[in-house]
Short mmCIF file of C-alpha atoms in Angstrom, two decimals:
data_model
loop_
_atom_site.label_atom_id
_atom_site.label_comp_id
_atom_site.label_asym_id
_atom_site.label_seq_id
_atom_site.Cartn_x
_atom_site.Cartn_y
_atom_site.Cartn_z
CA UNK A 1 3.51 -4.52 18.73
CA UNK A 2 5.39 -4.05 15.54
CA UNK A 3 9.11 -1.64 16.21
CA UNK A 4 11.42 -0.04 14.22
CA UNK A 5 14.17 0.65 15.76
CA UNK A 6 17.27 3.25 14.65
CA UNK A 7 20.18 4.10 16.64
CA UNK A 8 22.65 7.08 15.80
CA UNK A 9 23.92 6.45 12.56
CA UNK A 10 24.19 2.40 12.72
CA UNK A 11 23.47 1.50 8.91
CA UNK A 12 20.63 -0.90 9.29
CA UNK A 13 17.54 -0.69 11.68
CA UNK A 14 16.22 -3.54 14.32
CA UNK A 15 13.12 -4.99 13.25
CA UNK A 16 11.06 -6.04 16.62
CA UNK A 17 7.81 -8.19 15.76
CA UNK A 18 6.17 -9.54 18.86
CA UNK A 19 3.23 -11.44 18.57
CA UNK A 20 0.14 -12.43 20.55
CA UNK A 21 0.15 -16.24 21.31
CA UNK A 22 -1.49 -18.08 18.26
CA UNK A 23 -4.20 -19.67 19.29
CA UNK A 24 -5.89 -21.26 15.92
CA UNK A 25 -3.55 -22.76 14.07
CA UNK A 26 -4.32 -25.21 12.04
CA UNK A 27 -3.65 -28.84 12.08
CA UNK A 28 -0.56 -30.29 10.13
CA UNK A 29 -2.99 -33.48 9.30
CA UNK A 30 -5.68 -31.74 7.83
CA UNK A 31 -5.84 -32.62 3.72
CA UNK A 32 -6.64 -28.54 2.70
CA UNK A 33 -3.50 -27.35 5.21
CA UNK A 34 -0.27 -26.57 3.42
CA UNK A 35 1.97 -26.64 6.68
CA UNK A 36 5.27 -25.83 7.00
CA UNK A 37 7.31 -26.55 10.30
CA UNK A 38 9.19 -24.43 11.87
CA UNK A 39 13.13 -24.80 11.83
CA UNK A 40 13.29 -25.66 8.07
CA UNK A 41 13.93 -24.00 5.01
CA UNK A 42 11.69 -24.75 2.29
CA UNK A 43 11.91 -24.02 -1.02
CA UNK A 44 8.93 -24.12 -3.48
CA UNK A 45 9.28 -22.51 -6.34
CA UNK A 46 5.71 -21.45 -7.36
CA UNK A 47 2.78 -22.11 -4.68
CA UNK A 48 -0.28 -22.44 -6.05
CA UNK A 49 -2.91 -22.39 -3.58
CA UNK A 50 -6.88 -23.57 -4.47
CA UNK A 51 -10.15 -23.05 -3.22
CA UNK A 52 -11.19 -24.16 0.75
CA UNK A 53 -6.69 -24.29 1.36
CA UNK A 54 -4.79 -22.68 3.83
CA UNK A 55 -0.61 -22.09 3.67
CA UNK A 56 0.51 -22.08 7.34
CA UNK A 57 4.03 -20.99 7.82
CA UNK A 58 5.08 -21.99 11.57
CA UNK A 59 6.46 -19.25 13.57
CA UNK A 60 10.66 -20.38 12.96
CA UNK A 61 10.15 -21.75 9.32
CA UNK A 62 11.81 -20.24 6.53
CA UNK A 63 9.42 -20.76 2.77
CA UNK A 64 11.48 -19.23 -0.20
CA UNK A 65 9.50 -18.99 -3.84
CA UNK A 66 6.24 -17.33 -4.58
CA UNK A 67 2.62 -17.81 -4.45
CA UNK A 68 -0.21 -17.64 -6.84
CA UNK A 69 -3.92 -18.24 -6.59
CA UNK A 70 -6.60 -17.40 -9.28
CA UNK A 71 -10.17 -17.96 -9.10
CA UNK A 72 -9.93 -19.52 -6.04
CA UNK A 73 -12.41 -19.12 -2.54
CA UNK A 74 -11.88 -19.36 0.97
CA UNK A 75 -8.06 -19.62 0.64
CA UNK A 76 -5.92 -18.43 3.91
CA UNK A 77 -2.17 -17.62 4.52
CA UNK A 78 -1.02 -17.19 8.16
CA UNK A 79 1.18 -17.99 10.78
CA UNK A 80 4.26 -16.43 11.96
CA UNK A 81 6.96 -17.33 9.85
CA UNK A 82 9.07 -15.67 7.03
CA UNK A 83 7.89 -15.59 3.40
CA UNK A 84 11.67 -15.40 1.31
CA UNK A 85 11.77 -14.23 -2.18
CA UNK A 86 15.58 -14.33 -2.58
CA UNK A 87 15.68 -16.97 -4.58
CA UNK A 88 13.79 -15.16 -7.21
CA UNK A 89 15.19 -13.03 -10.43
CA UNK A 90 15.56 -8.81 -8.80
CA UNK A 91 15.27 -7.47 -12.40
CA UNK A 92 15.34 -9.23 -16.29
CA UNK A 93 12.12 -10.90 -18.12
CA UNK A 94 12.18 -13.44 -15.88
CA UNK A 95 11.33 -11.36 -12.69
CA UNK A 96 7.50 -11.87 -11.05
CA UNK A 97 5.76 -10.25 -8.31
CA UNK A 98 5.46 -12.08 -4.68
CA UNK A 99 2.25 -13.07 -3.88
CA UNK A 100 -0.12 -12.89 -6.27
CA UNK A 101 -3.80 -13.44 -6.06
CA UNK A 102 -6.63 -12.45 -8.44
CA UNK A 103 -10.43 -13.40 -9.24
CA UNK A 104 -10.33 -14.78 -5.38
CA UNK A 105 -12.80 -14.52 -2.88
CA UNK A 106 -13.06 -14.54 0.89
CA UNK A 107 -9.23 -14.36 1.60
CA UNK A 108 -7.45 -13.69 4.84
CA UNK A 109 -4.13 -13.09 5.02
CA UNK A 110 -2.58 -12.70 8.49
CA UNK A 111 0.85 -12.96 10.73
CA UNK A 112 3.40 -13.86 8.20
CA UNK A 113 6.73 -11.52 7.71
CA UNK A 114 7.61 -11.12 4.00
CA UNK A 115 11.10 -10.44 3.12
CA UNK A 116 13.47 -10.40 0.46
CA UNK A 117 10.54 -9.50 -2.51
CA UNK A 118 11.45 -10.06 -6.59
CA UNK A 119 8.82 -7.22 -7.14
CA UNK A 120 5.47 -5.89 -5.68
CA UNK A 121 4.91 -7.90 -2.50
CA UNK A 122 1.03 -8.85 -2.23
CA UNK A 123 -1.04 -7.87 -5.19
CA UNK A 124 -4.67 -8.34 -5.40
CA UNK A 125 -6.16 -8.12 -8.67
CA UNK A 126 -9.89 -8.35 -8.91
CA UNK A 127 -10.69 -9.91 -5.41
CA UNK A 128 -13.04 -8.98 -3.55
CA UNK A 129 -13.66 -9.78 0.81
CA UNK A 130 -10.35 -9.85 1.23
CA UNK A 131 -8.61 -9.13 5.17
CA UNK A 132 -5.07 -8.68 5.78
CA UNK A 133 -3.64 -8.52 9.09
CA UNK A 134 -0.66 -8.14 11.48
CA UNK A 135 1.44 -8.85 8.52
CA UNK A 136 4.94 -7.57 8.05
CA UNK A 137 6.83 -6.52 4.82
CA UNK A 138 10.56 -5.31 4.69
CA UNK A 139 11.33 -4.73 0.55
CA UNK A 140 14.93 -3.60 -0.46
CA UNK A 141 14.75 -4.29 -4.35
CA UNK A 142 13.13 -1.04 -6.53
CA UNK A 143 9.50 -1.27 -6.81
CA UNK A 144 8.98 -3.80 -4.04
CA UNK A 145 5.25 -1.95 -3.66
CA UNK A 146 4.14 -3.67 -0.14
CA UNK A 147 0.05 -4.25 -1.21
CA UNK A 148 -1.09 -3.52 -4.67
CA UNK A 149 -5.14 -3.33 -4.50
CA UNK A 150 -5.70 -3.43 -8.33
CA UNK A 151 -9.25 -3.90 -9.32
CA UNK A 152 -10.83 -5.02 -5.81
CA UNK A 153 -13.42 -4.71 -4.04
CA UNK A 154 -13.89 -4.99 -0.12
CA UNK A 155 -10.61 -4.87 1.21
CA UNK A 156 -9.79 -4.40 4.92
CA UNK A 157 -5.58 -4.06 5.84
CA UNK A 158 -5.08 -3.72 9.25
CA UNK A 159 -2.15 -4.07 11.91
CA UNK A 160 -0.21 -4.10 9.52
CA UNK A 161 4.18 -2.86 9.65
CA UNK A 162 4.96 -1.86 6.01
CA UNK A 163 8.80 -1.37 5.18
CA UNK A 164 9.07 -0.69 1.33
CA UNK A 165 11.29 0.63 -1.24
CA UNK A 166 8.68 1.78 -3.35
CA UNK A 167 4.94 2.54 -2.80
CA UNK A 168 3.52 0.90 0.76
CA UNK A 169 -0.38 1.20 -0.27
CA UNK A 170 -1.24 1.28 -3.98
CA UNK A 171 -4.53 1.46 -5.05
CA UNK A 172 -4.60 0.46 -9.34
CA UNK A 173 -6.65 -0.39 -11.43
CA UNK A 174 -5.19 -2.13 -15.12
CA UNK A 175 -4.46 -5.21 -17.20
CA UNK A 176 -2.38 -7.65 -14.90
CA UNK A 177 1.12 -6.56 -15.81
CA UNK A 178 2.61 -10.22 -15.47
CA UNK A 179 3.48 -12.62 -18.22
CA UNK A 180 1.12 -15.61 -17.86
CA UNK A 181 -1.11 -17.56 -19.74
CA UNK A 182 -4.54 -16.48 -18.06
CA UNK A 183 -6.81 -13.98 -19.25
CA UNK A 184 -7.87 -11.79 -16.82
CA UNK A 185 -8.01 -8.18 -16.36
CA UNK A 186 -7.41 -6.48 -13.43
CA UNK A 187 -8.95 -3.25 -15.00
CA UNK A 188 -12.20 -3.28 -12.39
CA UNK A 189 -13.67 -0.53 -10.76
CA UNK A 190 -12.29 -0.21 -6.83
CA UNK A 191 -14.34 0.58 -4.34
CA UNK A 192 -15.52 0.23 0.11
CA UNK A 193 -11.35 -0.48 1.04
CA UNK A 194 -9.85 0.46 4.70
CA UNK A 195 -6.34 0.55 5.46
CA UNK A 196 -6.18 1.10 9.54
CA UNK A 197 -4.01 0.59 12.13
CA UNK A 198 -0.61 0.45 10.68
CA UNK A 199 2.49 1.73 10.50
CA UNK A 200 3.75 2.46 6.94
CA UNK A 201 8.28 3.36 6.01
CA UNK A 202 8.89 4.29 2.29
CA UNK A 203 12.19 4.27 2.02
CA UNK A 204 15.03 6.21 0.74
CA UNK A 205 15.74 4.47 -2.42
CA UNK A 206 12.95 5.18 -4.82
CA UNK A 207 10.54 8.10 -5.38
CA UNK A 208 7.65 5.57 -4.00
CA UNK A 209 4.73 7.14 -1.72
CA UNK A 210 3.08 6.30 1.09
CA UNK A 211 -1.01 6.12 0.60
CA UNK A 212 -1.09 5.91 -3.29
CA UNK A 213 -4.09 5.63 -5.13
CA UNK A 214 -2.67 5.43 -9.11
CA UNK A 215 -1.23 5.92 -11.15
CA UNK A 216 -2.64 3.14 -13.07
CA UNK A 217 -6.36 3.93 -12.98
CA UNK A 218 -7.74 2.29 -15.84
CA UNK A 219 -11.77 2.05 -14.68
CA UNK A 220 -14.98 4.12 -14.29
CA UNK A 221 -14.89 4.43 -10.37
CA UNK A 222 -12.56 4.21 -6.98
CA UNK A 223 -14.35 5.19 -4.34
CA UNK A 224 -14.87 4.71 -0.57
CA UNK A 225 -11.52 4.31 0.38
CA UNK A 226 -10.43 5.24 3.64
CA UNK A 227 -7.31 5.09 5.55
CA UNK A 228 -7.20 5.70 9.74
CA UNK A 229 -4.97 5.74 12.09
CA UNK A 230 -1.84 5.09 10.71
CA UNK A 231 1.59 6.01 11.92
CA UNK A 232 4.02 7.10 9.14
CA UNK A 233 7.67 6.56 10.34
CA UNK A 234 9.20 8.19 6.85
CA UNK A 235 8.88 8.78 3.14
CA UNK A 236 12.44 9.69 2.25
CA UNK A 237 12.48 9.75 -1.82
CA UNK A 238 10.53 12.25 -3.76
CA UNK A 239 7.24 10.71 -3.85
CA UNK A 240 4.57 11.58 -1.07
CA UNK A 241 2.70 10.80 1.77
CA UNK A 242 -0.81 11.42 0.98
CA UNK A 243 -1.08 11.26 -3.29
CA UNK A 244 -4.12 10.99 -5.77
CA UNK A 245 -2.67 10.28 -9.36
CA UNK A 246 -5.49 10.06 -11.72
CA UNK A 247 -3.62 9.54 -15.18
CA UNK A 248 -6.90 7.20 -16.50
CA UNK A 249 -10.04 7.77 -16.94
CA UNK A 250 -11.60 7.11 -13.42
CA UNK A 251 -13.94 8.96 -11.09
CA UNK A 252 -12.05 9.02 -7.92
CA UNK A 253 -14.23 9.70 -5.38
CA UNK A 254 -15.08 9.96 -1.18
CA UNK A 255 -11.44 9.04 0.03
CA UNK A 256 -10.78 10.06 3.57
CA UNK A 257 -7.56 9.98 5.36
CA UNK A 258 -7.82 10.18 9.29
CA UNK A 259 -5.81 10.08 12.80
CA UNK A 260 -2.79 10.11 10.57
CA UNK A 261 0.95 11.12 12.28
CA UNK A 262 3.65 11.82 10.18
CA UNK A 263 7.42 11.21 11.70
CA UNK A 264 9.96 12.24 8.49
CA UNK A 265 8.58 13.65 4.88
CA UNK A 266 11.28 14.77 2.48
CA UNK A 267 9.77 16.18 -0.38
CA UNK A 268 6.01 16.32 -0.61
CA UNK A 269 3.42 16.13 2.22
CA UNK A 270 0.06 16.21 0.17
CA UNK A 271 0.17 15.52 -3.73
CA UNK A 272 -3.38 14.66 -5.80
CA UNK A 273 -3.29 15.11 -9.25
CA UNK A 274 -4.65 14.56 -12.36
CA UNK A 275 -1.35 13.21 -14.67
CA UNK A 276 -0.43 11.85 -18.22
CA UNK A 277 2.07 10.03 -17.99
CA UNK A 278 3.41 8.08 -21.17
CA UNK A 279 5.04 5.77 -19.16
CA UNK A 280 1.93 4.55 -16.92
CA UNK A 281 -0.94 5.92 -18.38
CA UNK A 282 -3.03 4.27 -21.35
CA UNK A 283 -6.73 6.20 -21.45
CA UNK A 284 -7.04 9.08 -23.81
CA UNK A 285 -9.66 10.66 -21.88
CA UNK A 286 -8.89 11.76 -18.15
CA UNK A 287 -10.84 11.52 -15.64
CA UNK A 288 -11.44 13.75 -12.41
CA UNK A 289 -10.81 13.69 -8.74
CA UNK A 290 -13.36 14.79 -6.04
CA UNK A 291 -14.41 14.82 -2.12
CA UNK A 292 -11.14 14.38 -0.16
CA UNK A 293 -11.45 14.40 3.19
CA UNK A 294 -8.41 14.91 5.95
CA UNK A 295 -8.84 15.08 9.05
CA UNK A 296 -6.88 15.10 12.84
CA UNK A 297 -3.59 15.05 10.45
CA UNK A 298 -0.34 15.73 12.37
CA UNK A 299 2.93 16.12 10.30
CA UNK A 300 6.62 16.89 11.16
CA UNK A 301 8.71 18.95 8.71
CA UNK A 302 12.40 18.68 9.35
CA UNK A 303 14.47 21.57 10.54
CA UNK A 304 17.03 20.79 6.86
CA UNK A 305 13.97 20.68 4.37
CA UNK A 306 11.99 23.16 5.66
CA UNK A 307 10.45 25.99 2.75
CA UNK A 308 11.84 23.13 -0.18
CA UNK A 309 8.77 20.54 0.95
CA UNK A 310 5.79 21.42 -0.88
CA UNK A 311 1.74 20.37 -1.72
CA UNK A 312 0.17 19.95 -5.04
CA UNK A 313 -3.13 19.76 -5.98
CA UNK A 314 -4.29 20.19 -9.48
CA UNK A 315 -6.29 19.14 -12.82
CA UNK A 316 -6.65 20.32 -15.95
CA UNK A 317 -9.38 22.44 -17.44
CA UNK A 318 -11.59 19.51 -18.28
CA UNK A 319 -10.73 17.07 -15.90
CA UNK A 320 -10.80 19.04 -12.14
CA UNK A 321 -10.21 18.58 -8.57
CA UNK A 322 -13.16 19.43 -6.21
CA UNK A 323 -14.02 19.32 -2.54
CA UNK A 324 -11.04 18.80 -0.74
CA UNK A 325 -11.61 19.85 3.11
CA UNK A 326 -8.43 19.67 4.78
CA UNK A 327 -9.54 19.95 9.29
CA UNK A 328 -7.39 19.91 11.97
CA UNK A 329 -4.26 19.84 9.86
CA UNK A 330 -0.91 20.32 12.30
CA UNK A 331 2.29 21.09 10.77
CA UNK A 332 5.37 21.11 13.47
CA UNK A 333 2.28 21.84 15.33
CA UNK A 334 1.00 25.15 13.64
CA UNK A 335 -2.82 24.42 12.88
CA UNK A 336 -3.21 24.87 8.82
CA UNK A 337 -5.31 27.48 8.18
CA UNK A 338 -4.97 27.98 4.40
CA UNK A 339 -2.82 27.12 1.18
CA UNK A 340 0.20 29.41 2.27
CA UNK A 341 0.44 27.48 5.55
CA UNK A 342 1.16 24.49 3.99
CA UNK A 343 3.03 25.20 1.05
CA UNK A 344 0.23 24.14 -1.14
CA UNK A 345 0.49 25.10 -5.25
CA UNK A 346 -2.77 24.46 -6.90
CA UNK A 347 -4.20 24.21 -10.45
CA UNK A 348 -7.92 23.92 -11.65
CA UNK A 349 -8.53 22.96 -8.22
CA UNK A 350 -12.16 24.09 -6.91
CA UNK A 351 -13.76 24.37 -2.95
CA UNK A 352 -10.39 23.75 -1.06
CA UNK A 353 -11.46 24.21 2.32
CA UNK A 354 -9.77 24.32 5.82
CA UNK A 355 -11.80 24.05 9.19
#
């Protein structure tokens, strides 16, 4: 079980990971095992895992720098240990995301706590079978994103405690937006990815959301994407729990959000929308957003906020919204029956419907 825990008005919450018993861990003496032993601090720099290796972090060890993989198969990161990126540059040129891994294949990434990010925390560009599980993030710095699915393909996150000053689930699609040498692009359609059974905190900081997909969407298609049974302790910044930016050109399609409770929203509870954006946005031509599916959603609106919250869905003429069915939708308990009930402002926005 993964625990937040917040009493009165003490300025920083107790974070309480408990664990089942590991029972696979690898062996220190095999050649493709990066192991590091617990009771140690070790600092790496850049980690730069290849194909058929695994980076085990012993429950009690302490690994500060980053890690990178690229083109690279069968590649796993676990154990119960802390992943530190304090020891890397918060802002300037010189600042790089934390785990990085792209054109990779067959990846499972499980147990570890990250803490202490330079930037986004686990970014995935153009992988595809990738697991993540029982992982835990807590991300101070601004735009410490906790799992950046950018161009990817068959993704499963589950179990997993999310504690981020920024987005917690961002679903992208563009041009890998690191300095490096390699070549890349991360600007691949995104499709068949589950986020389940996990608890998700955007914090106060930053106007971050919770379930992003955008606003980088630089692609044809994102589709099948579905995220279940998730418990969302807060958003507290003016971003939004459930948002859709399309501010590319990409079909986003069949995403369905499920079994979903809501603890604390400040500002917006639903927000999909097609966007240009200057600052984010690169395609001339927009593209649309269709067949969004909530369902068993339960949301609490607090007692100082309530009538300033809001939900926004809208297009433009050419590029539309269509087929959103919003079912068994609680607000402070009050079934949603219609726009009105939950605040909801809409603009070429077609077949809304509530059941």
């Amino acid at each position: 079980m993964n625990l937040f825990v917040e009493i009165n008005d003490q300025k920083y919450p107790l974070f309480i990971f408990a664990n089942p018993i590991m029972k696979s861990a690898p062996s220190e003496n095999d050649q493709d095992v990066i192991y590091f032993k617990a009771g140690l601090i070790h600092e790496v720099g850049t980690l730069r895992l290849k194909s058929n290796q695994t980076l085990y972090i012993e429950g009690g060890a302490v690994v500060r720098g980053v890690i990178r993989a690229t083109d690279a198969e069968n590649i796993r990161i676990c154990g119960y240990g802390i992943l530190d990126g304090s020891l890397e540059p918060a802002d300037g040129p010189d600042r790089r995301h934390f785990v990085v891994l792209e054109g990779c294949r067959n990846v499972t990434i499980e147990g570890i706590i990250l803490i202490e990010p330079p930037n986004w925390m686990i970014v995935l560009g153009d992988c595809e079978d990738v697991q993540i599980r029982n992982i835990k993030e807590i991300g101070h710095c601004v735009s410490s994103d906790g799992i950046d699915i950018v161009g990817s393909r068959k993704v499963l996150v589950e179990g997993v405690f999310l504690r981020n000053n920024d987005d917690c689930i961002a679903v992208k699609a563009l041009n890998n937006p690191e300095p490096r040498n390699a070549k890349r692009t991360w600007a691949n359609d995104v499709r068949d990815v589950i986020i389940r059974n996990s608890v998700m905190y955007s914090a106060e900081e930053n106007g971050g959301n919770c379930l992003e997909i955008g606003f980088e969407l630089r692609t044809g298609l994102v589709e099948n994407i579905v995220f279940e049974n998730i418990d969302v302790i807060a958003v507290h910044g003016f971003g939004s729990v459930f948002s859709i930016h399309n501010g590319d050109r990409a079909l986003v399609r069949n995403v369905r959000y499920e079994n979903i409770r809501i603890e604390h929203f400040y500002d917006k509870l639903i927000d999909i929308r097609v966007v240009d954006s200057p600052k984010w946005n690169e395609d001339k031509v927009k593209g649309s957003i269709q067949d969004i599916h909530f369902k068993n959603i339960q949301a609490i609106e607090q007692p100082f906020n309530s009538g300033y919250t809001c939900s926004l869905i809208g297009g433009t003429a050419s590029s539309t919204v269509d087929h959103i069915l919003i079912e068994d939708f609680y607000l402070n308990d009050k079934k949603i029956n219609n726009e009105d009930d939950l605040w909801l402002h809409t603009k070429h926005a077609n077949h809304i419907r509530f059941k």
